Tab-separated table of C-alpha atoms in Angstrom:
chain	number	residue	atom	x	y	z
A	206	MET	CA	71.929	114.216	86.690
A	207	ARG	CA	72.033	112.179	89.864
A	208	ILE	CA	75.721	112.102	90.720
A	209	GLY	CA	77.400	109.738	93.143
A	210	PHE	CA	80.235	111.750	94.684
A	211	VAL	CA	83.088	109.498	95.846
A	212	TYR	CA	86.064	110.704	97.873
A	213	ASP	CA	88.528	109.876	100.634
A	214	LEU	CA	87.964	112.340	103.461
A	215	ARG	CA	91.239	113.048	105.219
A	216	ASP	CA	89.708	113.641	108.654
A	217	GLU	CA	88.031	110.221	108.684
A	218	TYR	CA	91.328	108.433	108.094
A	219	LEU	CA	93.161	110.575	110.667
A	220	ALA	CA	90.480	109.682	113.207
A	221	ALA	CA	91.045	106.011	112.377
A	222	GLY	CA	94.722	106.348	113.315
A	223	TYR	CA	96.444	106.955	109.979
A	224	SER	CA	99.281	109.498	109.879
A	225	GLU	CA	99.258	112.888	108.148
A	226	LEU	CA	101.727	111.587	105.552
A	227	GLU	CA	99.655	108.470	104.814
A	228	VAL	CA	96.582	110.562	104.029
A	229	ALA	CA	98.347	113.530	102.437
A	230	GLU	CA	96.667	112.884	99.071
A	231	PHE	CA	93.178	112.673	100.582
A	232	ASP	CA	90.781	115.585	100.563
A	233	SER	CA	89.741	118.072	103.219
A	234	ILE	CA	86.122	118.679	104.164
A	235	SER	CA	86.531	122.084	102.503
A	236	THR	CA	87.341	120.440	99.154
A	237	ILE	CA	84.319	118.129	99.454
A	238	HIS	CA	82.020	121.067	100.223
A	239	GLU	CA	83.400	123.145	97.335
A	240	ILE	CA	82.967	120.372	94.745
A	241	LYS	CA	79.487	119.508	95.984
A	242	ALA	CA	78.485	123.171	95.895
A	243	ALA	CA	79.711	123.509	92.310
A	244	LEU	CA	77.806	120.397	91.240
A	245	LEU	CA	74.649	121.755	92.893
A	246	ARG	CA	75.081	125.141	91.202
A	247	LEU	CA	75.307	123.284	87.887
A	248	GLY	CA	71.882	121.809	88.601
A	249	HIS	CA	72.801	118.265	89.607
A	250	ASP	CA	71.486	116.074	92.409
A	251	VAL	CA	74.517	115.106	94.505
A	252	VAL	CA	74.717	111.984	96.658
A	253	CYS	CA	77.778	112.105	98.943
A	254	VAL	CA	78.834	108.455	98.884
A	255	GLY	CA	82.235	108.687	100.551
A	256	SER	CA	84.956	106.109	100.029
A	257	GLY	CA	85.311	103.422	97.385
A	258	THR	CA	84.247	100.850	99.977
A	259	ALA	CA	81.004	102.757	100.555
A	260	LEU	CA	80.445	102.892	96.799
A	261	ALA	CA	80.990	99.128	96.560
A	262	GLU	CA	78.271	98.536	99.146
A	263	ARG	CA	75.805	100.751	97.288
A	264	LEU	CA	76.510	99.224	93.879
A	265	ALA	CA	76.366	95.683	95.225
A	266	GLY	CA	73.016	96.577	96.762
A	267	GLY	CA	71.657	97.562	93.355
A	268	GLU	CA	71.903	101.354	93.571
A	269	ARG	CA	72.991	103.206	90.431
A	270	PHE	CA	73.793	106.806	89.510
A	271	ASP	CA	73.663	108.722	86.260
A	272	MET	CA	77.360	109.393	86.858
A	273	VAL	CA	79.982	108.658	89.504
A	274	PHE	CA	82.312	111.593	90.104
A	275	SER	CA	85.233	110.160	92.033
A	276	ILE	CA	88.272	111.915	93.449
A	277	ALA	CA	89.095	108.929	95.692
A	278	GLU	CA	92.798	108.102	95.722
A	279	GLY	CA	92.611	104.716	97.441
A	280	LEU	CA	94.738	103.693	100.396
A	281	LYS	CA	96.941	100.733	99.465
A	282	GLY	CA	98.920	99.520	96.456
A	283	ARG	CA	100.404	101.076	93.350
A	284	SER	CA	97.046	100.591	91.541
A	285	ARG	CA	95.006	102.246	94.296
A	286	GLU	CA	93.774	105.073	92.066
A	287	ALA	CA	92.310	102.431	89.727
A	288	GLN	CA	90.107	100.868	92.389
A	289	VAL	CA	86.996	103.041	91.994
A	290	PRO	CA	87.080	103.064	88.156
A	291	ALA	CA	87.477	99.264	88.170
A	292	LEU	CA	84.565	98.957	90.585
A	293	CYS	CA	82.401	101.130	88.325
A	294	GLU	CA	83.264	98.996	85.317
A	295	LEU	CA	82.480	95.807	87.280
A	296	PHE	CA	78.961	97.093	87.947
A	297	ASP	CA	78.490	98.848	84.568
A	298	GLN	CA	78.272	102.205	86.313
A	299	PRO	CA	79.115	105.322	84.234
A	300	TYR	CA	81.918	107.380	85.773
A	301	ALA	CA	84.067	110.439	85.137
A	302	PHE	CA	87.829	110.525	84.598
A	303	SER	CA	90.264	107.937	83.258
A	304	ASP	CA	89.858	104.176	83.156
A	305	PRO	CA	91.633	101.709	85.501
A	306	LEU	CA	94.555	101.039	83.177
A	307	THR	CA	95.427	104.726	82.822
A	308	MET	CA	94.953	105.332	86.542
A	309	ALA	CA	97.362	102.527	87.422
A	310	ALA	CA	99.915	103.373	84.738
A	311	THR	CA	100.119	107.057	85.649
A	312	LEU	CA	100.515	106.449	89.381
A	313	ASP	CA	103.649	104.394	88.670
A	314	LYS	CA	105.957	107.147	87.421
A	315	ALA	CA	108.373	104.744	85.705
A	316	VAL	CA	105.554	103.074	83.757
A	317	ALA	CA	104.182	106.459	82.690
A	318	LYS	CA	107.636	107.646	81.623
A	319	ARG	CA	108.174	104.521	79.533
A	320	ILE	CA	104.838	105.008	77.764
A	321	VAL	CA	105.475	108.647	76.869
A	322	ARG	CA	109.112	107.959	75.985
A	323	ASP	CA	107.999	105.297	73.493
A	324	GLN	CA	105.936	108.013	71.777
A	325	GLY	CA	109.005	110.225	71.369
A	326	ILE	CA	108.048	112.575	74.210
A	327	ALA	CA	110.972	114.022	76.152
A	328	THR	CA	111.396	112.708	79.687
A	329	ALA	CA	114.521	112.642	81.825
A	330	PRO	CA	116.602	109.416	81.776
A	331	PHE	CA	115.814	107.396	84.888
A	332	ALA	CA	116.476	104.284	86.929
A	333	VAL	CA	114.252	102.338	89.310
A	334	LEU	CA	115.822	101.331	92.627
A	335	ARG	CA	113.957	98.506	94.340
A	336	SER	CA	116.755	98.115	96.897
A	337	PRO	CA	119.592	100.378	98.078
A	338	THR	CA	121.992	97.700	96.849
A	339	GLU	CA	121.055	98.624	93.257
A	340	VAL	CA	122.684	102.054	93.506
A	341	ASP	CA	125.971	100.838	92.019
A	342	ALA	CA	124.120	99.747	88.865
A	343	VAL	CA	122.785	103.248	88.166
A	344	ASP	CA	124.558	104.536	85.070
A	345	LEU	CA	123.366	108.149	85.035
A	346	PRO	CA	125.425	111.325	85.468
A	347	PHE	CA	124.925	113.418	88.590
A	348	PRO	CA	123.054	115.402	89.739
A	349	LEU	CA	119.987	113.187	90.027
A	350	PHE	CA	116.585	113.709	91.591
A	351	VAL	CA	115.192	110.874	93.746
A	352	LYS	CA	111.546	110.376	94.717
A	353	PRO	CA	109.017	107.602	95.439
A	354	ILE	CA	107.824	105.784	92.339
A	355	ALA	CA	104.106	105.858	93.156
A	356	GLU	CA	103.186	108.874	95.276
A	357	GLY	CA	101.613	112.252	94.623
A	358	THR	CA	101.254	115.631	96.345
A	359	GLY	CA	105.028	116.041	96.364
A	360	LYS	CA	105.460	113.245	98.945
A	361	GLY	CA	109.134	112.298	99.231
A	362	CYS	CA	110.330	115.345	97.269
A	363	GLU	CA	112.573	117.591	99.347
A	364	LYS	CA	115.950	119.319	99.394
A	365	ALA	CA	117.704	115.962	99.955
A	366	SER	CA	116.079	114.565	96.793
A	367	ARG	CA	118.695	116.305	94.651
A	368	VAL	CA	121.816	114.158	94.963
A	369	THR	CA	125.302	114.717	93.610
A	370	SER	CA	127.114	111.514	94.549
A	371	ALA	CA	126.636	107.773	94.912
A	372	ASP	CA	126.611	108.115	98.704
A	373	GLU	CA	123.856	110.733	98.598
A	374	LEU	CA	121.906	108.602	96.107
A	375	SER	CA	122.193	105.596	98.404
A	376	ALA	CA	121.018	107.611	101.405
A	377	ALA	CA	118.058	109.127	99.545
A	378	ALA	CA	116.978	105.802	98.034
A	379	THR	CA	117.302	104.030	101.388
A	380	GLN	CA	115.104	106.617	103.072
A	381	ILE	CA	112.422	106.522	100.384
A	382	ILE	CA	112.247	102.733	100.174
A	383	ALA	CA	111.946	102.441	103.952
A	384	LYS	CA	109.548	105.350	104.453
A	385	PHE	CA	107.134	104.618	101.608
A	386	ASP	CA	107.605	100.837	101.231
A	387	GLN	CA	108.063	101.147	97.468
A	388	PRO	CA	110.895	101.578	94.937
A	389	ALA	CA	112.660	104.887	94.453
A	390	LEU	CA	112.855	106.614	91.082
A	391	ALA	CA	116.151	108.335	90.275
A	392	GLU	CA	116.138	110.611	87.224
A	393	THR	CA	118.434	113.157	85.676
A	394	PHE	CA	117.956	116.476	87.462
A	395	LEU	CA	116.413	119.099	85.193
A	396	PRO	CA	117.577	122.616	86.150
A	397	GLY	CA	115.042	124.624	84.132
A	398	ARG	CA	111.587	126.081	84.674
A	399	GLU	CA	108.726	124.028	86.110
A	400	PHE	CA	105.295	123.964	84.475
A	401	THR	CA	101.980	122.334	85.260
A	402	VAL	CA	99.507	121.970	82.391
A	403	GLY	CA	95.719	121.585	82.692
A	404	ILE	CA	93.786	119.620	80.077
A	405	LEU	CA	90.057	119.080	79.592
A	406	GLY	CA	88.251	116.642	77.293
A	407	THR	CA	88.703	113.249	75.722
A	408	GLY	CA	90.228	112.140	72.420
A	409	GLU	CA	89.973	114.734	69.679
A	410	ARG	CA	88.101	117.075	72.025
A	411	ALA	CA	90.939	117.183	74.535
A	412	HIS	CA	92.467	120.656	74.806
A	413	VAL	CA	94.879	122.570	77.013
A	414	ILE	CA	93.117	125.082	79.239
A	415	GLY	CA	96.306	126.718	80.458
A	416	VAL	CA	99.942	126.414	81.483
A	417	ALA	CA	101.103	127.655	84.874
A	418	GLU	CA	104.724	128.157	85.829
A	419	VAL	CA	105.421	126.958	89.362
A	420	ILE	CA	107.863	129.224	91.209
A	421	VAL	CA	108.955	128.235	94.722
A	422	HIS	CA	109.901	131.160	96.949
A	423	ALA	CA	113.639	131.609	97.425
A	424	ASP	CA	113.267	131.486	101.231
A	425	ALA	CA	111.412	128.151	101.246
A	426	ALA	CA	113.070	125.412	103.322
A	427	ASP	CA	112.837	123.043	100.345
A	428	PRO	CA	113.833	124.653	97.017
A	429	VAL	CA	111.585	122.191	95.136
A	430	TYR	CA	107.832	121.744	94.760
A	431	SER	CA	107.735	119.485	97.814
A	432	TYR	CA	104.904	118.140	99.955
A	433	GLU	CA	105.496	120.888	102.513
A	434	ASN	CA	105.524	123.631	99.883
A	435	LYS	CA	102.356	122.258	98.280
A	436	GLU	CA	100.634	122.249	101.681
A	437	MET	CA	101.675	125.895	102.179
A	438	CYS	CA	101.358	126.913	98.532
A	439	GLU	CA	99.509	130.133	99.366
A	440	THR	CA	102.685	131.520	100.978
A	441	MET	CA	105.506	129.371	99.563
A	442	VAL	CA	104.610	129.133	95.853
A	443	VAL	CA	103.739	131.547	93.056
A	444	TYR	CA	101.707	130.312	90.067
A	445	GLU	CA	101.987	132.419	86.932
A	446	LEU	CA	100.107	131.910	83.684
A	447	ALA	CA	102.797	131.194	81.091
A	448	THR	CA	102.279	131.897	77.385
A	449	ASP	CA	105.805	132.244	76.006
A	450	ALA	CA	107.378	129.811	73.512
A	451	GLU	CA	108.712	127.469	76.198
A	452	ALA	CA	105.295	127.256	77.862
A	453	ILE	CA	103.611	126.641	74.505
A	454	ALA	CA	106.071	123.800	73.921
A	455	ALA	CA	105.067	122.380	77.311
A	456	ALA	CA	101.399	122.618	76.300
A	457	HIS	CA	101.946	120.740	73.030
A	458	THR	CA	104.014	118.078	74.786
A	459	ALA	CA	101.409	117.744	77.543
A	460	LEU	CA	98.639	117.113	75.050
A	461	ALA	CA	100.755	114.482	73.311
A	462	ALA	CA	101.433	112.774	76.659
A	463	TYR	CA	97.740	113.006	77.593
A	464	HIS	CA	96.882	111.091	74.409
A	465	ALA	CA	99.732	108.602	74.845
A	466	LEU	CA	98.503	107.757	78.354
A	467	GLU	CA	94.866	107.721	77.146
A	468	CYS	CA	93.673	110.144	79.812
A	469	ARG	CA	90.003	111.131	79.779
A	470	ASP	CA	87.852	114.081	80.819
A	471	ALA	CA	90.605	116.018	82.657
A	472	ALA	CA	94.120	115.743	83.993
A	473	ARG	CA	97.084	117.824	85.067
A	474	LEU	CA	100.556	117.042	83.699
A	475	ASP	CA	103.815	118.272	85.192
A	476	PHE	CA	106.941	119.304	83.294
A	477	ARG	CA	110.392	120.650	83.998
A	478	SER	CA	112.764	122.032	81.403
A	479	ASP	CA	116.368	121.061	80.806
A	480	ALA	CA	119.251	123.524	80.550
A	481	GLU	CA	118.310	124.245	76.921
A	482	GLY	CA	114.727	125.145	77.786
A	483	VAL	CA	113.134	121.940	76.481
A	484	PRO	CA	110.183	120.848	78.669
A	485	HIS	CA	110.409	117.229	79.856
A	486	PHE	CA	107.523	115.106	81.122
A	487	LEU	CA	107.571	114.430	84.878
A	488	GLU	CA	104.207	112.863	85.608
A	489	ALA	CA	100.477	112.888	84.878
A	490	ASN	CA	97.701	113.329	87.429
A	491	PRO	CA	94.411	111.951	86.017
A	492	ILE	CA	92.515	112.775	89.227
A	493	ALA	CA	94.124	116.082	90.042
A	494	GLY	CA	93.176	117.956	93.200
A	495	LEU	CA	90.050	120.105	92.887
A	496	HIS	CA	90.101	122.567	95.767
A	497	PRO	CA	89.312	125.915	94.090
A	498	SER	CA	92.186	127.882	95.607
A	499	HIS	CA	94.614	125.235	96.888
A	500	SER	CA	94.836	122.742	93.991
A	501	ASP	CA	96.867	123.234	90.824
A	502	LEU	CA	94.195	122.381	88.224
A	503	PRO	CA	91.604	124.898	89.502
A	504	ILE	CA	94.395	127.455	89.906
A	505	ILE	CA	95.270	126.959	86.225
A	506	ALA	CA	91.590	127.290	85.277
A	507	ASP	CA	91.334	130.512	87.267
A	508	LEU	CA	94.515	131.977	85.772
A	509	ALA	CA	93.251	131.120	82.281
A	510	GLY	CA	89.885	132.789	82.926
A	511	LEU	CA	87.861	129.567	82.852
A	512	GLY	CA	86.682	129.531	86.438
A	513	TYR	CA	85.853	126.760	88.879
A	514	ASP	CA	82.283	125.929	87.889
A	515	ALA	CA	83.222	125.839	84.206
A	516	LEU	CA	86.059	123.421	85.039
A	517	ILE	CA	83.723	121.042	86.895
A	518	SER	CA	81.134	121.392	84.136
A	519	GLY	CA	83.729	120.631	81.468
A	520	ILE	CA	84.793	117.439	83.249
A	521	LEU	CA	81.190	116.223	83.452
A	522	GLN	CA	80.414	117.233	79.880
A	523	SER	CA	83.349	115.211	78.605
A	524	ALA	CA	82.289	112.179	80.673
A	525	VAL	CA	78.717	112.374	79.384
A	526	GLU	CA	79.736	112.854	75.755
A	527	ARG	CA	82.101	109.884	75.631
A	528	GLN	CA	79.554	107.560	77.246
A	529	ALA	CA	76.617	108.592	75.089
A	530	PRO	CA	75.404	105.860	72.688
A	531	PRO	CA	76.312	106.423	69.014
A	532	LYS	CA	73.751	108.339	66.998
A	533	SER	CA	71.936	106.335	64.371
A	534	HIS	CA	69.436	106.798	61.585
A	535	LYS	CA	67.568	104.666	59.094
A	536	SER	CA	69.206	104.058	55.736
A	537	ALA	CA	67.295	103.934	52.449
A	538	THR	CA	66.609	100.237	53.061
A	539	GLY	CA	65.045	100.965	56.443
A	540	LYS	CA	67.868	99.389	58.488
A	541	ILE	CA	69.502	101.184	61.359
A	542	ARG	CA	72.960	102.448	60.533
A	543	GLU	CA	75.380	103.810	63.109
A	544	VAL	CA	76.855	107.250	62.541
A	545	VAL	CA	80.472	107.223	63.690
């Protein structure tokens, strides 16, 4: 296949004057090289398009690809991850990963939690704080965990995110709202184990490839899976393949959430257990990081024995299968009948 590879290269945005925090979710040149190399090894012709803006110019100019493989996060707005999928749909361009609605819904953690909660999936009680003045209206027992409503890569998650009083909640919410220019999400703190679950496929073919337990080193400055710990995961975090009953429960719940959110092709879903060992949904990542040794989804694939190339191949296979036209054959009367 001729694949249009779309991405936000971190170095380009840094050179343009954006801060490290603003581009924390964007990809390194190493990630771009690794994904391209895997696609080439799988026998595909890879066109490195670059950003969503570059893709828009190509599509508007009449260029098309057999498939767009986009890991672009977008720069602005709570629907930024939906921009490339929406662009592909505007130009009738086949693409991998979830559609614009799922991309937008999963980036907003409160929206995602409401969707999975409505399906009976466990998620911690929460409140959305659009202003620090709303703290007094929060009717949740402490401790709480506070984070930005629409960020990834652990941005805004740190030691101060765990709050035990109204004053601490106010301080944390004030900082997040000012720093990220978006509401803060306050949810019941879950003291149990933390899991991240990798899923491949679409619809009935979706399946869990593995569950990894995330264990932050005891000497880490932040005792949570923060932005800093993610950036230094090789030394600050241990990922262990988990197969016990609690991990299996996380896997089943992850697949249910994957379906509820209508994710496609691949995603990574994060969970944390309560004091009774019940895994609760935290968030879904429908365009999870894909660096082979630094990103959670490839780490899960490696721990589960799948491997990096098989992961990339599985994503593409799912995208191709769901976009293939329905098979058909002639009936006894000679008319074409679709086979569903």
